[in-house]
PDB file of C-alpha atoms in Angstrom:
ATOM      1  CA  LYS A 532      -2.669  11.444 -16.220  1.00 69.00           C
ATOM      2  CA  ALA A 533      -4.062  12.468 -12.844  1.00 83.00           C
ATOM      3  CA  GLY A 534      -3.302  10.246  -9.889  1.00 93.00           C
ATOM      4  CA  VAL A 535      -5.595   8.798  -7.290  1.00 96.00           C
ATOM      5  CA  THR A 536      -7.411  11.535  -5.406  1.00 97.00           C
ATOM      6  CA  GLN A 537      -8.965  11.316  -1.985  1.00 97.00           C
ATOM      7  CA  THR A 538     -11.250  13.751  -0.236  1.00 97.00           C
ATOM      8  CA  PRO A 539     -11.201  15.141   2.294  1.00 97.00           C
ATOM      9  CA  ARG A 540      -7.545  15.093   3.267  1.00 96.00           C
ATOM     10  CA  TYR A 541      -8.230  15.669   6.939  1.00 96.00           C
ATOM     11  CA  LEU A 542     -11.245  14.982   9.127  1.00 96.00           C
ATOM     12  CA  ILE A 543     -11.961  15.430  12.807  1.00 98.00           C
ATOM     13  CA  LYS A 544     -14.966  13.636  14.248  1.00 97.00           C
ATOM     14  CA  THR A 545     -16.219  12.669  17.676  1.00 97.00           C
ATOM     15  CA  ARG A 546     -17.059   9.224  18.972  1.00 97.00           C
ATOM     16  CA  GLY A 547     -20.370   7.893  17.785  1.00 97.00           C
ATOM     17  CA  GLN A 548     -20.466   9.938  14.617  1.00 98.00           C
ATOM     18  CA  GLN A 549     -20.194   8.514  11.151  1.00 98.00           C
ATOM     19  CA  VAL A 550     -17.914   9.518   8.305  1.00 98.00           C
ATOM     20  CA  THR A 551     -17.738   9.068   4.530  1.00 98.00           C
ATOM     21  CA  LEU A 552     -14.475   9.157   2.633  1.00 98.00           C
ATOM     22  CA  SER A 553     -14.195   9.462  -1.112  1.00 98.00           C
ATOM     23  CA  CYS A 554     -11.716   8.112  -3.628  1.00 98.00           C
ATOM     24  CA  SER A 555     -11.381   8.793  -7.349  1.00 98.00           C
ATOM     25  CA  PRO A 556      -9.148   6.270  -9.102  1.00 97.00           C
ATOM     26  CA  ILE A 557      -6.783   6.877 -11.976  1.00 95.00           C
ATOM     27  CA  SER A 558      -8.691   7.162 -15.230  1.00 95.00           C
ATOM     28  CA  GLY A 559      -9.199   3.698 -16.692  1.00 92.00           C
ATOM     29  CA  HIS A 560      -8.649   1.926 -13.403  1.00 93.00           C
ATOM     30  CA  ARG A 561     -11.598  -0.146 -12.316  1.00 93.00           C
ATOM     31  CA  SER A 562     -10.326  -1.720  -9.121  1.00 92.00           C
ATOM     32  CA  VAL A 563     -10.285   0.282  -5.916  1.00 95.00           C
ATOM     33  CA  SER A 564      -8.924  -0.958  -2.606  1.00 94.00           C
ATOM     34  CA  TRP A 565      -9.025   0.657   0.818  1.00 96.00           C
ATOM     35  CA  TYR A 566      -6.472   0.342   3.589  1.00 95.00           C
ATOM     36  CA  GLN A 567      -6.221   1.567   7.147  1.00 96.00           C
ATOM     37  CA  GLN A 568      -2.788   2.642   8.324  1.00 94.00           C
ATOM     38  CA  THR A 569      -1.956   3.093  11.993  1.00 92.00           C
ATOM     39  CA  PRO A 570       1.413   3.248  13.763  1.00 85.00           C
ATOM     40  CA  GLY A 571       0.669   0.115  15.737  1.00 79.00           C
ATOM     41  CA  GLN A 572      -0.991  -2.094  13.125  1.00 80.00           C
ATOM     42  CA  GLY A 573       0.681  -0.941   9.944  1.00 85.00           C
ATOM     43  CA  LEU A 574      -1.258  -1.258   6.686  1.00 90.00           C
ATOM     44  CA  GLN A 575      -4.409  -3.274   7.009  1.00 92.00           C
ATOM     45  CA  PHE A 576      -6.621  -4.201   4.078  1.00 91.00           C
ATOM     46  CA  LEU A 577     -10.244  -3.118   4.366  1.00 94.00           C
ATOM     47  CA  PHE A 578     -11.893  -4.102   1.098  1.00 92.00           C
ATOM     48  CA  GLU A 579     -11.615  -4.070  -2.670  1.00 92.00           C
ATOM     49  CA  TYR A 580     -14.198  -3.100  -5.248  1.00 94.00           C
ATOM     50  CA  PHE A 581     -14.311  -3.926  -8.922  1.00 92.00           C
ATOM     51  CA  SER A 582     -17.170  -3.200 -11.303  1.00 91.00           C
ATOM     52  CA  GLU A 583     -19.301  -1.902  -8.441  1.00 94.00           C
ATOM     53  CA  THR A 584     -18.985  -5.184  -6.527  1.00 93.00           C
ATOM     54  CA  GLN A 585     -17.030  -5.912  -3.381  1.00 92.00           C
ATOM     55  CA  ARG A 586     -14.523  -8.605  -4.366  1.00 89.00           C
ATOM     56  CA  ASN A 587     -12.459  -8.934  -1.191  1.00 87.00           C
ATOM     57  CA  LYS A 588     -12.878  -7.975   2.408  1.00 89.00           C
ATOM     58  CA  GLY A 589     -10.466  -7.718   5.307  1.00 90.00           C
ATOM     59  CA  ASN A 590     -11.110  -8.436   8.972  1.00 90.00           C
ATOM     60  CA  PHE A 591     -12.904  -5.307  10.007  1.00 95.00           C
ATOM     61  CA  PRO A 592     -16.254  -4.975  11.787  1.00 96.00           C
ATOM     62  CA  GLY A 593     -19.439  -4.234   9.907  1.00 96.00           C
ATOM     63  CA  ARG A 594     -19.175  -0.569  10.907  1.00 97.00           C
ATOM     64  CA  PHE A 595     -16.788  -0.277   7.962  1.00 98.00           C
ATOM     65  CA  SER A 596     -18.513  -0.394   4.622  1.00 97.00           C
ATOM     66  CA  GLY A 597     -17.944   0.810   1.121  1.00 97.00           C
ATOM     67  CA  ARG A 598     -19.328   1.058  -2.332  1.00 97.00           C
ATOM     68  CA  GLN A 599     -18.228   1.754  -5.862  1.00 97.00           C
ATOM     69  CA  PHE A 600     -20.053   3.715  -8.497  1.00 97.00           C
ATOM     70  CA  SER A 601     -20.344   3.096 -12.217  1.00 96.00           C
ATOM     71  CA  ASN A 602     -17.552   5.597 -12.901  1.00 95.00           C
ATOM     72  CA  SER A 603     -15.273   3.543 -10.572  1.00 95.00           C
ATOM     73  CA  ARG A 604     -15.231   6.202  -7.874  1.00 98.00           C
ATOM     74  CA  SER A 605     -15.507   4.685  -4.441  1.00 98.00           C
ATOM     75  CA  GLU A 606     -16.622   5.710  -1.007  1.00 98.00           C
ATOM     76  CA  MET A 607     -16.056   4.133   2.351  1.00 98.00           C
ATOM     77  CA  ASN A 608     -18.201   4.749   5.381  1.00 98.00           C
ATOM     78  CA  VAL A 609     -17.455   4.235   9.024  1.00 98.00           C
ATOM     79  CA  SER A 610     -20.392   4.352  11.391  1.00 95.00           C
ATOM     80  CA  THR A 611     -20.407   4.754  15.169  1.00 97.00           C
ATOM     81  CA  LEU A 612     -16.843   5.981  15.249  1.00 98.00           C
ATOM     82  CA  GLU A 613     -14.513   4.798  17.983  1.00 97.00           C
ATOM     83  CA  LEU A 614     -11.262   6.345  19.180  1.00 97.00           C
ATOM     84  CA  GLY A 615      -9.381   3.425  17.665  1.00 95.00           C
ATOM     85  CA  ASP A 616     -10.630   4.358  14.211  1.00 97.00           C
ATOM     86  CA  SER A 617      -8.211   7.279  14.143  1.00 97.00           C
ATOM     87  CA  ALA A 618      -5.905   6.470  11.247  1.00 96.00           C
ATOM     88  CA  LEU A 619      -4.735   7.322   7.773  1.00 95.00           C
ATOM     89  CA  TYR A 620      -7.143   5.787   5.279  1.00 97.00           C
ATOM     90  CA  LEU A 621      -5.546   5.022   1.964  1.00 96.00           C
ATOM     91  CA  CYS A 622      -7.204   4.282  -1.313  1.00 96.00           C
ATOM     92  CA  ALA A 623      -5.410   2.470  -4.126  1.00 95.00           C
ATOM     93  CA  SER A 624      -6.462   1.794  -7.684  1.00 94.00           C
ATOM     94  CA  SER A 625      -5.383  -0.636 -10.366  1.00 91.00           C
ATOM     95  CA  ARG A 626      -6.613  -1.431 -13.846  1.00 89.00           C
ATOM     96  CA  ARG A 627      -7.812  -4.938 -13.385  1.00 78.00           C
ATOM     97  CA  GLN A 628      -8.736  -7.406 -10.742  1.00 70.00           C
ATOM     98  CA  GLY A 629      -8.486 -11.141 -10.654  1.00 68.00           C
ATOM     99  CA  PRO A 630      -6.192 -13.993  -9.729  1.00 63.00           C
ATOM    100  CA  LEU A 631      -3.989 -13.596 -12.817  1.00 66.00           C
ATOM    101  CA  SER A 632      -3.628  -9.852 -12.602  1.00 73.00           C
ATOM    102  CA  THR A 633      -0.136  -8.534 -11.957  1.00 76.00           C
ATOM    103  CA  ASP A 634      -1.212  -4.919 -11.994  1.00 83.00           C
ATOM    104  CA  THR A 635       0.393  -2.378  -9.715  1.00 88.00           C
ATOM    105  CA  GLN A 636      -1.717  -0.590  -7.143  1.00 90.00           C
ATOM    106  CA  TYR A 637      -1.322   3.179  -7.119  1.00 93.00           C
ATOM    107  CA  PHE A 638      -2.125   4.993  -3.920  1.00 95.00           C
ATOM    108  CA  GLY A 639      -3.790   8.273  -3.149  1.00 96.00           C
ATOM    109  CA  PRO A 640      -2.477  10.696  -0.519  1.00 95.00           C
ATOM    110  CA  GLY A 641      -4.861   9.397   2.107  1.00 96.00           C
ATOM    111  CA  THR A 642      -7.452  10.873   4.441  1.00 97.00           C
ATOM    112  CA  ARG A 643      -6.270  11.515   7.986  1.00 96.00           C
ATOM    113  CA  LEU A 644      -9.189  10.767  10.317  1.00 97.00           C
ATOM    114  CA  THR A 645      -8.992  11.856  13.933  1.00 97.00           C
ATOM    115  CA  VAL A 646     -11.686  10.676  16.320  1.00 97.00           C
ATOM    116  CA  LEU A 647     -12.009  12.647  19.564  1.00 96.00           C
TER     117      LEU A 647
ATOM    118  CA  ALA B 504      -0.523 -18.619   4.174  1.00 70.00           C
ATOM    119  CA  GLN B 505       0.660 -15.537   2.354  1.00 75.00           C
ATOM    120  CA  SER B 506       2.898 -13.167   4.256  1.00 88.00           C
ATOM    121  CA  VAL B 507       5.592 -10.576   3.901  1.00 93.00           C
ATOM    122  CA  ALA B 508       8.267  -9.917   6.505  1.00 95.00           C
ATOM    123  CA  GLN B 509      10.488  -6.898   6.852  1.00 96.00           C
ATOM    124  CA  PRO B 510      12.826  -7.926   9.649  1.00 95.00           C
ATOM    125  CA  GLU B 511      14.235  -4.462  10.335  1.00 96.00           C
ATOM    126  CA  ASP B 512      12.077  -1.718  11.789  1.00 95.00           C
ATOM    127  CA  GLN B 513      14.779   0.808  11.003  1.00 97.00           C
ATOM    128  CA  VAL B 514      17.873   1.020   8.829  1.00 98.00           C
ATOM    129  CA  ASN B 515      20.494   3.722   9.297  1.00 98.00           C
ATOM    130  CA  VAL B 516      23.035   4.548   6.602  1.00 98.00           C
ATOM    131  CA  ALA B 517      25.347   7.429   5.837  1.00 98.00           C
ATOM    132  CA  GLU B 518      24.796   9.474   2.714  1.00 98.00           C
ATOM    133  CA  GLY B 519      26.799   8.076  -0.180  1.00 97.00           C
ATOM    134  CA  ASN B 520      26.900   4.561   1.232  1.00 98.00           C
ATOM    135  CA  PRO B 521      24.980   1.667  -0.290  1.00 98.00           C
ATOM    136  CA  LEU B 522      21.697   0.732   1.341  1.00 97.00           C
ATOM    137  CA  THR B 523      19.701  -2.472   1.617  1.00 98.00           C
ATOM    138  CA  VAL B 524      16.185  -2.864   2.965  1.00 98.00           C
ATOM    139  CA  LYS B 525      15.267  -6.484   3.507  1.00 98.00           C
ATOM    140  CA  CYS B 526      12.097  -8.331   2.613  1.00 97.00           C
ATOM    141  CA  THR B 527      11.138 -11.993   2.679  1.00 96.00           C
ATOM    142  CA  TYR B 528       7.867 -13.465   1.518  1.00 94.00           C
ATOM    143  CA  SER B 529       5.702 -16.528   1.602  1.00 91.00           C
ATOM    144  CA  VAL B 530       3.090 -17.217  -1.081  1.00 86.00           C
ATOM    145  CA  SER B 531       1.297 -20.239  -2.414  1.00 81.00           C
ATOM    146  CA  GLY B 532       1.844 -19.491  -6.096  1.00 80.00           C
ATOM    147  CA  ASN B 533       4.111 -17.320  -8.215  1.00 82.00           C
ATOM    148  CA  PRO B 534       5.266 -14.283  -6.285  1.00 86.00           C
ATOM    149  CA  TYR B 535       4.445 -10.875  -7.669  1.00 91.00           C
ATOM    150  CA  LEU B 536       6.525  -8.536  -5.527  1.00 94.00           C
ATOM    151  CA  PHE B 537       6.435  -4.793  -5.079  1.00 95.00           C
ATOM    152  CA  TRP B 538       8.255  -2.036  -3.231  1.00 97.00           C
ATOM    153  CA  TYR B 539       6.634   1.197  -2.177  1.00 96.00           C
ATOM    154  CA  VAL B 540       7.948   4.280  -0.395  1.00 97.00           C
ATOM    155  CA  GLN B 541       5.986   6.563   1.898  1.00 95.00           C
ATOM    156  CA  TYR B 542       6.990  10.064   2.879  1.00 92.00           C
ATOM    157  CA  PRO B 543       5.437  11.695   5.972  1.00 86.00           C
ATOM    158  CA  ASN B 544       1.727  12.386   5.640  1.00 79.00           C
ATOM    159  CA  ARG B 545       1.668  11.048   2.120  1.00 83.00           C
ATOM    160  CA  GLY B 546       0.351   7.971   0.387  1.00 88.00           C
ATOM    161  CA  LEU B 547       2.526   5.135  -0.844  1.00 92.00           C
ATOM    162  CA  GLN B 548       4.523   5.681  -4.019  1.00 94.00           C
ATOM    163  CA  PHE B 549       5.324   2.749  -6.282  1.00 94.00           C
ATOM    164  CA  LEU B 550       9.050   2.098  -6.730  1.00 96.00           C
ATOM    165  CA  LEU B 551       9.362  -1.181  -8.602  1.00 95.00           C
ATOM    166  CA  LYS B 552       7.956  -4.649  -9.070  1.00 94.00           C
ATOM    167  CA  TYR B 553       9.011  -8.151  -9.972  1.00 94.00           C
ATOM    168  CA  ILE B 554       6.690 -10.272 -12.048  1.00 90.00           C
ATOM    169  CA  THR B 555       8.974 -12.571 -14.000  1.00 87.00           C
ATOM    170  CA  GLY B 556      12.274 -12.492 -15.853  1.00 87.00           C
ATOM    171  CA  ASP B 557      15.522 -10.957 -14.627  1.00 90.00           C
ATOM    172  CA  ASN B 558      16.087 -11.314 -10.931  1.00 92.00           C
ATOM    173  CA  LEU B 559      17.432  -7.766 -10.713  1.00 96.00           C
ATOM    174  CA  VAL B 560      14.678  -5.216 -11.145  1.00 95.00           C
ATOM    175  CA  LYS B 561      15.387  -1.528 -11.619  1.00 95.00           C
ATOM    176  CA  GLY B 562      12.939   1.094 -10.452  1.00 94.00           C
ATOM    177  CA  SER B 563      12.464   4.751  -9.700  1.00 92.00           C
ATOM    178  CA  TYR B 564      14.978   7.111  -8.061  1.00 93.00           C
ATOM    179  CA  GLY B 565      17.917   4.753  -8.625  1.00 95.00           C
ATOM    180  CA  PHE B 566      16.465   1.912  -6.564  1.00 97.00           C
ATOM    181  CA  GLU B 567      16.716  -1.706  -7.560  1.00 97.00           C
ATOM    182  CA  ALA B 568      15.651  -4.971  -5.999  1.00 97.00           C
ATOM    183  CA  GLU B 569      16.988  -8.482  -6.233  1.00 96.00           C
ATOM    184  CA  PHE B 570      14.602 -11.406  -6.367  1.00 95.00           C
ATOM    185  CA  ASN B 571      15.977 -14.596  -4.851  1.00 95.00           C
ATOM    186  CA  LYS B 572      13.638 -17.528  -5.211  1.00 92.00           C
ATOM    187  CA  SER B 573      15.632 -19.975  -3.108  1.00 93.00           C
ATOM    188  CA  GLN B 574      15.798 -17.561  -0.194  1.00 94.00           C
ATOM    189  CA  THR B 575      12.280 -16.203  -0.852  1.00 94.00           C
ATOM    190  CA  SER B 576      13.664 -12.695  -0.598  1.00 96.00           C
ATOM    191  CA  PHE B 577      13.223  -9.450  -2.458  1.00 97.00           C
ATOM    192  CA  HIS B 578      15.660  -6.968  -0.962  1.00 98.00           C
ATOM    193  CA  LEU B 579      15.614  -3.311  -1.989  1.00 98.00           C
ATOM    194  CA  LYS B 580      18.983  -1.753  -2.783  1.00 98.00           C
ATOM    195  CA  LYS B 581      20.583   1.486  -3.855  1.00 98.00           C
ATOM    196  CA  PRO B 582      24.300   1.939  -4.583  1.00 97.00           C
ATOM    197  CA  SER B 583      24.562   5.409  -3.066  1.00 97.00           C
ATOM    198  CA  ALA B 584      22.038   6.694  -0.527  1.00 98.00           C
ATOM    199  CA  LEU B 585      20.745  10.257  -0.449  1.00 97.00           C
ATOM    200  CA  VAL B 586      19.392  12.141   2.562  1.00 97.00           C
ATOM    201  CA  SER B 587      16.182  12.569   0.566  1.00 95.00           C
ATOM    202  CA  ASP B 588      15.763   8.764   0.519  1.00 97.00           C
ATOM    203  CA  SER B 589      14.838   8.919   4.202  1.00 97.00           C
ATOM    204  CA  ALA B 590      11.297   7.551   4.358  1.00 97.00           C
ATOM    205  CA  LEU B 591       9.222   4.497   5.209  1.00 96.00           C
ATOM    206  CA  TYR B 592       9.556   1.568   2.816  1.00 97.00           C
ATOM    207  CA  PHE B 593       7.020  -1.190   2.316  1.00 97.00           C
ATOM    208  CA  CYS B 594       7.435  -4.512   0.608  1.00 96.00           C
ATOM    209  CA  ALA B 595       4.286  -6.150  -0.757  1.00 94.00           C
ATOM    210  CA  VAL B 596       3.314  -9.359  -2.484  1.00 91.00           C
ATOM    211  CA  ARG B 597       0.329  -9.862  -4.735  1.00 86.00           C
ATOM    212  CA  ASP B 598      -1.136 -13.325  -4.436  1.00 79.00           C
ATOM    213  CA  LEU B 599      -4.289 -14.087  -6.385  1.00 73.00           C
ATOM    214  CA  ASN B 600      -6.651 -11.239  -5.622  1.00 72.00           C
ATOM    215  CA  LYS B 601      -4.941  -9.568  -2.704  1.00 80.00           C
ATOM    216  CA  PHE B 602      -1.975  -7.455  -1.780  1.00 85.00           C
ATOM    217  CA  TYR B 603      -0.107  -8.308   1.420  1.00 89.00           C
ATOM    218  CA  PHE B 604       2.136  -5.635   2.906  1.00 92.00           C
ATOM    219  CA  GLY B 605       5.062  -5.891   5.246  1.00 94.00           C
ATOM    220  CA  SER B 606       5.209  -3.849   8.426  1.00 93.00           C
ATOM    221  CA  GLY B 607       7.495  -1.261   6.890  1.00 95.00           C
ATOM    222  CA  THR B 608      11.124  -0.258   7.398  1.00 97.00           C
ATOM    223  CA  LYS B 609      12.116   3.263   8.292  1.00 96.00           C
ATOM    224  CA  LEU B 610      15.203   4.310   6.385  1.00 97.00           C
ATOM    225  CA  ASN B 611      17.331   7.059   7.912  1.00 97.00           C
ATOM    226  CA  VAL B 612      20.065   8.493   5.726  1.00 97.00           C
ATOM    227  CA  LYS B 613      22.407  10.774   7.644  1.00 97.00           C
ATOM    228  CA  PRO B 614      24.511  13.483   5.999  1.00 95.00           C
TER     229      PRO B 614
END
């Protein structure tokens, strides 16, 4: 079974631009979460999608947004990029979502975004 | 409030020696605990999880973790470290709908 895939793997953008990252979950997984990883802040939760609906959101500004499609693939968008947005963006998928779920999250390789 | 603490930024061990990477947690309900490993420029790889049952959980690559409810800890262990185990290790807890990750511990295994 194929793992979580993320495209592109590397991106270089300049301040003020916008960017879209893509994530394809493991087949059969319907929950997709996004994280930002930086050396200083560690892993920070961005948002989670399940059945095309955002179920949870972290403490990030509105410049960070996402969506999920009917095939469970997800995209996240960052508008008006800032230098501080440079990070590794990780996508993770799991089968189910909900307070009683004990499912494991499986991570993709990440997209390395550099903002110049 | 839910939280995960990894008190050591870095752990150094010699190859062949046992290793322990520490994790403590705080959750409002039943703790669902996970360990992940991250190699440079890679995503996180799942190692093991505790949901219920035996306090000693066995996972991938010879790793195991011990759940201790009274100490609210979930330490990662391996009887004999390998140089290839050198990586960044994250402890996480799932509480209701969210995952909470620790800050990570860098494990250095020296030959």
